[in-house]
Coordinates of C-alpha atoms and ligand atoms in Angstrom, one line a residue:
X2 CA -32.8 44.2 14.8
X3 CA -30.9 44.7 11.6
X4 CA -27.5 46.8 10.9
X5 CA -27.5 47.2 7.7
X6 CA -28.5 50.7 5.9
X7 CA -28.8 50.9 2.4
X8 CA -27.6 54.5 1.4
X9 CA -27.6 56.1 -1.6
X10 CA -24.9 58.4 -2.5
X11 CA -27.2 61.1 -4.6
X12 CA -24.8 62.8 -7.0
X13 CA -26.6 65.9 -8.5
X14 CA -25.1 67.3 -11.6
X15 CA -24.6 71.4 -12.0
X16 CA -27.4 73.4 -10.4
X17 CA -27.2 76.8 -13.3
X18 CA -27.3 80.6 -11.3
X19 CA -30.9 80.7 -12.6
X20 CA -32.5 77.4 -11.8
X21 CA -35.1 77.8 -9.2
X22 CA -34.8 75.5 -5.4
X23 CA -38.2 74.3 -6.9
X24 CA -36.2 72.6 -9.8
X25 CA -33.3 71.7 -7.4
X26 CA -36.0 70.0 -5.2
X27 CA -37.7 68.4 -8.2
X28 CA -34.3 66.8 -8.8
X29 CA -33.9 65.5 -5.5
X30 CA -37.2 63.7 -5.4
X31 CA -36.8 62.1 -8.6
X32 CA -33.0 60.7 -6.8
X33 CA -35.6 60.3 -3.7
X34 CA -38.2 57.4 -5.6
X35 CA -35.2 56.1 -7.3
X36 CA -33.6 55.2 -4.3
X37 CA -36.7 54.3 -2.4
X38 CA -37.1 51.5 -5.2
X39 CA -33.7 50.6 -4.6
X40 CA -34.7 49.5 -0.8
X41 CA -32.7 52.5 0.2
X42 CA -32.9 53.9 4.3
X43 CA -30.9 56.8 3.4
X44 CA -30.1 59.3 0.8
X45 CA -27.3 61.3 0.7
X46 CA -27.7 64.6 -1.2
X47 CA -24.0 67.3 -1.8
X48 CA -23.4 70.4 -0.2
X49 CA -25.0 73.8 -1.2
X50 CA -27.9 71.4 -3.3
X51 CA -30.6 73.8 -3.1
X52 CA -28.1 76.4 -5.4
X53 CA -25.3 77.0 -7.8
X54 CA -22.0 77.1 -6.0
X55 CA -22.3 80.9 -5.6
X56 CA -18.3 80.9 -3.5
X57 CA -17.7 81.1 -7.7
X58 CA -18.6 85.1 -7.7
X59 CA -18.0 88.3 -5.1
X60 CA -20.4 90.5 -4.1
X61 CA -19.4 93.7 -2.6
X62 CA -22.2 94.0 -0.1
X63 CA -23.1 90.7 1.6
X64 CA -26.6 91.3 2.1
X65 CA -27.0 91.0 -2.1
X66 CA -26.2 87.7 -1.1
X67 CA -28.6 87.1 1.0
X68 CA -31.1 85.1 -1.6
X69 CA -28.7 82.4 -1.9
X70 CA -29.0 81.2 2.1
X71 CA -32.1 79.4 3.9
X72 CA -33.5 81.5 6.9
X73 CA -35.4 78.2 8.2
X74 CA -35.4 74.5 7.0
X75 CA -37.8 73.0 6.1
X76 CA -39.0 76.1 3.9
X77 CA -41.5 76.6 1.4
X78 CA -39.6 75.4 -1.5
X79 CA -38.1 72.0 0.6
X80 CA -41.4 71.0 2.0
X81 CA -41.9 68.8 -0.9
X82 CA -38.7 66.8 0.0
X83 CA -39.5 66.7 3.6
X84 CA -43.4 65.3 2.5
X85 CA -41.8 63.0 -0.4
X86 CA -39.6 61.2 2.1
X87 CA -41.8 61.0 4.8
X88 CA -44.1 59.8 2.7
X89 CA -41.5 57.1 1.4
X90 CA -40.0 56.3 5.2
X91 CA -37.0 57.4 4.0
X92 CA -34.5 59.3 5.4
X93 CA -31.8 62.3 3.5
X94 CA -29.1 64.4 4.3
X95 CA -28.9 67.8 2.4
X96 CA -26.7 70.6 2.1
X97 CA -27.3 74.3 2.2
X98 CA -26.5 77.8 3.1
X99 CA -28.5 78.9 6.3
X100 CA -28.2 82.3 7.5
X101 CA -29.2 82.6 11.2
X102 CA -31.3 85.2 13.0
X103 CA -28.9 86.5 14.4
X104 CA -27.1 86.9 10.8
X105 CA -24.4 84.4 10.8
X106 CA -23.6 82.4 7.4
X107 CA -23.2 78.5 7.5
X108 CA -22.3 75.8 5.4
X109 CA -24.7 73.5 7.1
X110 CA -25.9 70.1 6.4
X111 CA -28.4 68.0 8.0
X112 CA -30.0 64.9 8.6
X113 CA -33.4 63.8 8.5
X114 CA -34.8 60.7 9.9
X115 CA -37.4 58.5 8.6
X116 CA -40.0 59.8 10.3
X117 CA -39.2 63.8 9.1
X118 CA -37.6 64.8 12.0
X119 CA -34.6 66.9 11.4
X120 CA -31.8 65.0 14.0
X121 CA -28.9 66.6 13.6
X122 CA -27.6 69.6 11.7
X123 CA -23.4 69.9 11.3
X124 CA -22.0 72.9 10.3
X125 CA -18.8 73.1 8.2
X126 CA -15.5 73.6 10.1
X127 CA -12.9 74.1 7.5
X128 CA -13.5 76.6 4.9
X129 CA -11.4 76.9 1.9
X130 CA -10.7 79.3 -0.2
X131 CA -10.3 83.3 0.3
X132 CA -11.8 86.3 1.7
X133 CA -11.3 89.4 -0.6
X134 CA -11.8 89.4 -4.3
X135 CA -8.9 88.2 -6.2
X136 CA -10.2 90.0 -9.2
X137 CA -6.8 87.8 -11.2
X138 CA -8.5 84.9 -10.8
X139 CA -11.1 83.5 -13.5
X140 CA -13.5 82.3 -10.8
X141 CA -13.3 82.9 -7.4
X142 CA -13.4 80.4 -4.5
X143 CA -14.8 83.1 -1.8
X144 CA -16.4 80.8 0.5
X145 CA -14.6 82.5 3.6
X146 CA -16.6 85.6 2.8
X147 CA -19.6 83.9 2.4
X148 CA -19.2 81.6 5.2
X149 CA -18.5 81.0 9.0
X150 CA -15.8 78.3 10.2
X151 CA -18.3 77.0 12.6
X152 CA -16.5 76.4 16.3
X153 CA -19.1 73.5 17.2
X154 CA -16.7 70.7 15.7
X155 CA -17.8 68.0 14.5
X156 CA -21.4 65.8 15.9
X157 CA -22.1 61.4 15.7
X158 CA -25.7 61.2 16.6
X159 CA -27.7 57.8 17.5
X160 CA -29.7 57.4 13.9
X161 CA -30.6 54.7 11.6
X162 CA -29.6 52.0 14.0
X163 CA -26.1 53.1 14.0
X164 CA -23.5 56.2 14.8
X165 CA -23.9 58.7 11.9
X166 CA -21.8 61.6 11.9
X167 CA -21.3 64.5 8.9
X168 CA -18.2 66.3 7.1
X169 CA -18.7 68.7 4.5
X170 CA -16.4 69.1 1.5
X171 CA -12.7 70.8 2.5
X172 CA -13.1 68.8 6.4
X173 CA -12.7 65.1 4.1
X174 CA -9.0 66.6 3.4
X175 CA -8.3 66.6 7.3
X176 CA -7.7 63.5 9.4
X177 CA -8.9 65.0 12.6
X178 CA -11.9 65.6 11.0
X179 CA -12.7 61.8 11.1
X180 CA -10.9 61.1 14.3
X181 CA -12.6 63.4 15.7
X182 CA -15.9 61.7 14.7
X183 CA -14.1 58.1 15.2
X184 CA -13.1 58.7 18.7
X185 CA -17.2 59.2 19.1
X186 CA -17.7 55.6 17.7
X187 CA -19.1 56.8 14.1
X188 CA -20.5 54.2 11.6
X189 CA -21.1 56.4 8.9
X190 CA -19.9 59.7 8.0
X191 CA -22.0 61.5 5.0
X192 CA -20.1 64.2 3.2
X193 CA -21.9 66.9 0.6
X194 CA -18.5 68.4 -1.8
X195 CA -18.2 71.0 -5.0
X196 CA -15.1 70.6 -5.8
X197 CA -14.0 72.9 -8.6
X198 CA -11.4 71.1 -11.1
X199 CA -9.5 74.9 -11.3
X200 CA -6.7 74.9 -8.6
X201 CA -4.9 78.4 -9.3
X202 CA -2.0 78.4 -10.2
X203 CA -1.1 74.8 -10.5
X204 CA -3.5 73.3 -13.1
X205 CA -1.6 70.3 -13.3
X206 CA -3.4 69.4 -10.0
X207 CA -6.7 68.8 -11.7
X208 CA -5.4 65.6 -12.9
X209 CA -5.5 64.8 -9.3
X210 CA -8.2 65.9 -7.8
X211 CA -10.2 62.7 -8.6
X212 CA -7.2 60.5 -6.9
X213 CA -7.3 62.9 -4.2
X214 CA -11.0 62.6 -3.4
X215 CA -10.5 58.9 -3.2
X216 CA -7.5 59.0 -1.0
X217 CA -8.7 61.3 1.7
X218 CA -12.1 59.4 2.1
X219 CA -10.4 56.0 1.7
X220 CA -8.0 56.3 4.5
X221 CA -10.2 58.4 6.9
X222 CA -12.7 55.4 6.6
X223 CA -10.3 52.5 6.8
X224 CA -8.2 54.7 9.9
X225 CA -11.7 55.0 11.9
X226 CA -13.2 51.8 11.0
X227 CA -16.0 53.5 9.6
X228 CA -18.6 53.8 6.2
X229 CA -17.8 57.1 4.6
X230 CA -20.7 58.4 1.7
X231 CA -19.0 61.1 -0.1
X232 CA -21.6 62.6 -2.7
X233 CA -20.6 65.5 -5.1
X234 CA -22.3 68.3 -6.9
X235 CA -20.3 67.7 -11.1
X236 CA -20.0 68.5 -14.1
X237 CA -20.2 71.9 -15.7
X238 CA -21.7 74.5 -13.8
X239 CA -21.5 78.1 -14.9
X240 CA -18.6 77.4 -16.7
X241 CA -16.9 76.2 -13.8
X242 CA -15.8 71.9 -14.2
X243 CA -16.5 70.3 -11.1
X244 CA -15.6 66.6 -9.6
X245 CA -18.0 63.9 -9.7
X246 CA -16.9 60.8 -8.4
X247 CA -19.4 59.9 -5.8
X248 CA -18.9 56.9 -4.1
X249 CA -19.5 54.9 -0.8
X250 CA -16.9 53.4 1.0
X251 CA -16.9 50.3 3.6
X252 CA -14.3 50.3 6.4
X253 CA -11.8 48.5 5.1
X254 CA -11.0 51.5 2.9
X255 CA -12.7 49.6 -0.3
X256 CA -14.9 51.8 -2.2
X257 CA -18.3 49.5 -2.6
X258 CA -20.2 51.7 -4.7
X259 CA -19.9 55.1 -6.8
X260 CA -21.6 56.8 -9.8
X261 CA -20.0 56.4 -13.5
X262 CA -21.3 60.2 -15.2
X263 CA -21.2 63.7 -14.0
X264 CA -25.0 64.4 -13.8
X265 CA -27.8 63.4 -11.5
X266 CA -27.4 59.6 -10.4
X267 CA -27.5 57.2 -7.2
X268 CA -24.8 54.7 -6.1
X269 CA -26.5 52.2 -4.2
X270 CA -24.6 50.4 -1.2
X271 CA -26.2 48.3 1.4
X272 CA -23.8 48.7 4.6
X273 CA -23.8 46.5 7.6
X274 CA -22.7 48.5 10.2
X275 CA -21.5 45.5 12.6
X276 CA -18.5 45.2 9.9
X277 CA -17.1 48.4 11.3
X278 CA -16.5 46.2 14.5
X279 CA -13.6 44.2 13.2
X280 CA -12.1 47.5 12.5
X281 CA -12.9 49.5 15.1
X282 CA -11.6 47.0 17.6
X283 CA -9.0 44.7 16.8
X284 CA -7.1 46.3 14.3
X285 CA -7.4 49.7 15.2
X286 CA -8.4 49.5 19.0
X287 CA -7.9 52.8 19.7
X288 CA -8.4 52.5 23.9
X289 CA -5.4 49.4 23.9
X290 CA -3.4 51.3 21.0
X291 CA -3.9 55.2 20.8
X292 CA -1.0 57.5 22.3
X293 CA -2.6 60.9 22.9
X294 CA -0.1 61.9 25.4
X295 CA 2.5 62.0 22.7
X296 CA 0.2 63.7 20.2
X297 CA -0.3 67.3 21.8
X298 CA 1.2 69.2 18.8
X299 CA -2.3 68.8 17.3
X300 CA -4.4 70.5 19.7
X301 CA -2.0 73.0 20.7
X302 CA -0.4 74.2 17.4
X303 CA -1.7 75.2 14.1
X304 CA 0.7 75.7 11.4
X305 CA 4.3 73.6 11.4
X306 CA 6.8 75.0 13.7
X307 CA 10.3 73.8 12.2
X308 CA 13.3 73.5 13.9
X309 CA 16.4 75.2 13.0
Ligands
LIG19 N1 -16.4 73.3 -1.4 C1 -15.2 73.0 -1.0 O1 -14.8 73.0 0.2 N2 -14.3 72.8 -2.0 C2 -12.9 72.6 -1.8 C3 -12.1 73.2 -2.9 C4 -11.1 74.1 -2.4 S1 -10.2 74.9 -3.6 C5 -10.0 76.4 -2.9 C6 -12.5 71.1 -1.7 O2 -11.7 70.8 -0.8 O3 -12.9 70.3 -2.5

């Protein structure tokens, strides 16, 4: 049996307020065929793809908000790219808002076998950003009033022949978030991003926030010995710049494939899973090497506590 899974890192360019999830779905399949072509297993779509990045504006009542979530998934308007890549034996990961029944918000993203089946759903863990309207700002980043820091931490689930775990956006900033997932033998970690290129006050961070993208994934997949498919919602959406920069990344840190505009496009990488091996356990052996007794500051404390 083969290890290798050919993923495509589906970059979508900006999804307008107005455009319908019909359109947004359209989109997809057209990235869908193309990477099907391509002799792709797997397709990688960002976070929030079925909408703009909504975070951007405050509504005083949350329940105006409501139109922007999924109450069930598959849905009406997905069903064509549930069909589309059953159809093609083709699997996808896609990000969305899901609002529960019981009425809690999500960052969720989830990932669909070949055969249709929904396997696993993650739900984002660290969420950036503010809860109040900052009415000094020029966009808002709201996204903890719109969303739940989920408390189910982070999933690797048996797919694809391999160990696939998901991250969404802010979590590929973190290095527990992919030690976490390493210390569960992940292969692959898929992560959907919008990452707005406005940091208030310090604009001269924009400059970095493609260097940035690169570094956080980089290290977290060289560190765990692991493929990491980060895949971004760019270019200019209601005004607001966003990063593009999608790439995939083997586990020697080496970035092996990643797109070249800011609109809708695939990178293409086929990834032999067995090479995470040579990471996972010689150099980084974490059972012969790992010293969690002298870690415990991470679990136990948040914030820095500095000494006087
Ligand atoms: N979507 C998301 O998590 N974006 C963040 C930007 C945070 S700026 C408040 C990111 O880490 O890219």
């Amino acid at each position: 049996m083969t290890r290798i899974v050919t993923v495509a890192a589906a970059q979508l360019g900006p999804i307008q307020r107005d455009d319908s999830r019909e359109s947004c779905v359209e989109r997809m399949i057209v990235l869908l065929r193309q990477s099907s072509s391509t002799g792709c297993d797997l397709v990688v779509f960002p976070e929030l793809a079925l909408t703009t990045f909504f975070p951007r504006w405050f509504v005083q009542d949350i329940n105006e908000a409501d139109h922007w979530y999924e109450t069930s998934m598959p849905n009406a308007a997905t069903q064509p790219l549930f069909d589309e890549a059953k159809r093609l034996r083709i699997g996808f990961s896609l990000g969305y808002a899901e609002l529960t029944p019981d009425g809690q918000r999500f960052n969720t993203q989830i990932l669909v076998e070949k055969d249709g089946s929904v396997v696993a759903k993650y739900r984002k863990v660290h969420i950036p950003g503010h809860e109040e309207h900052e009415p000094d700002r020029p966009f808002q980043h709201a996204e903890r009033y719109y969303f739940t820091p989920s408390n189910e931490g982070f999933g690797v689930w048996k797919a694809f022949g391999g160990r696939i775990g998901m991250m969404i956006c802010n979590d590929r900033r973190w290095p527990e978030t992919y030690r976490e997932m390493g210390l569960q033998g992940v292969e692959m970690i898929l992560c959907g991003y919008n990452t707005p290129l406005h940091y208030v006050p310090d604009p001269s961070q924009d400059a970095l926030a493609g260097f940035h993208n690169a570094l956080v994934m980089q290290s977290g997949a060289y560190q765990n010995g692991t493929f990491v498919v980060g895949v971004a919602k760019g270019g200019l959406e209601e005004g607001v710049d966003s990063l593009a920069d999608s790439s995939i990344i083997g586990p020697s840190g080496e970035i092996l494939a990643k797109t070249t505009t800011n609109g809708d496009e695939i990178a293409v990488a086929a990834c032999d899973l067995d090479w995470c091996y040579q990471y996972k356990n010689t150099l980084f052996d974490f059972d012969r090497y790992r010293r969690p007794e002298v870690y415990q500051r991470i679990t136990r404390q948040r914030g820095a506590i500095v000494a006087d």
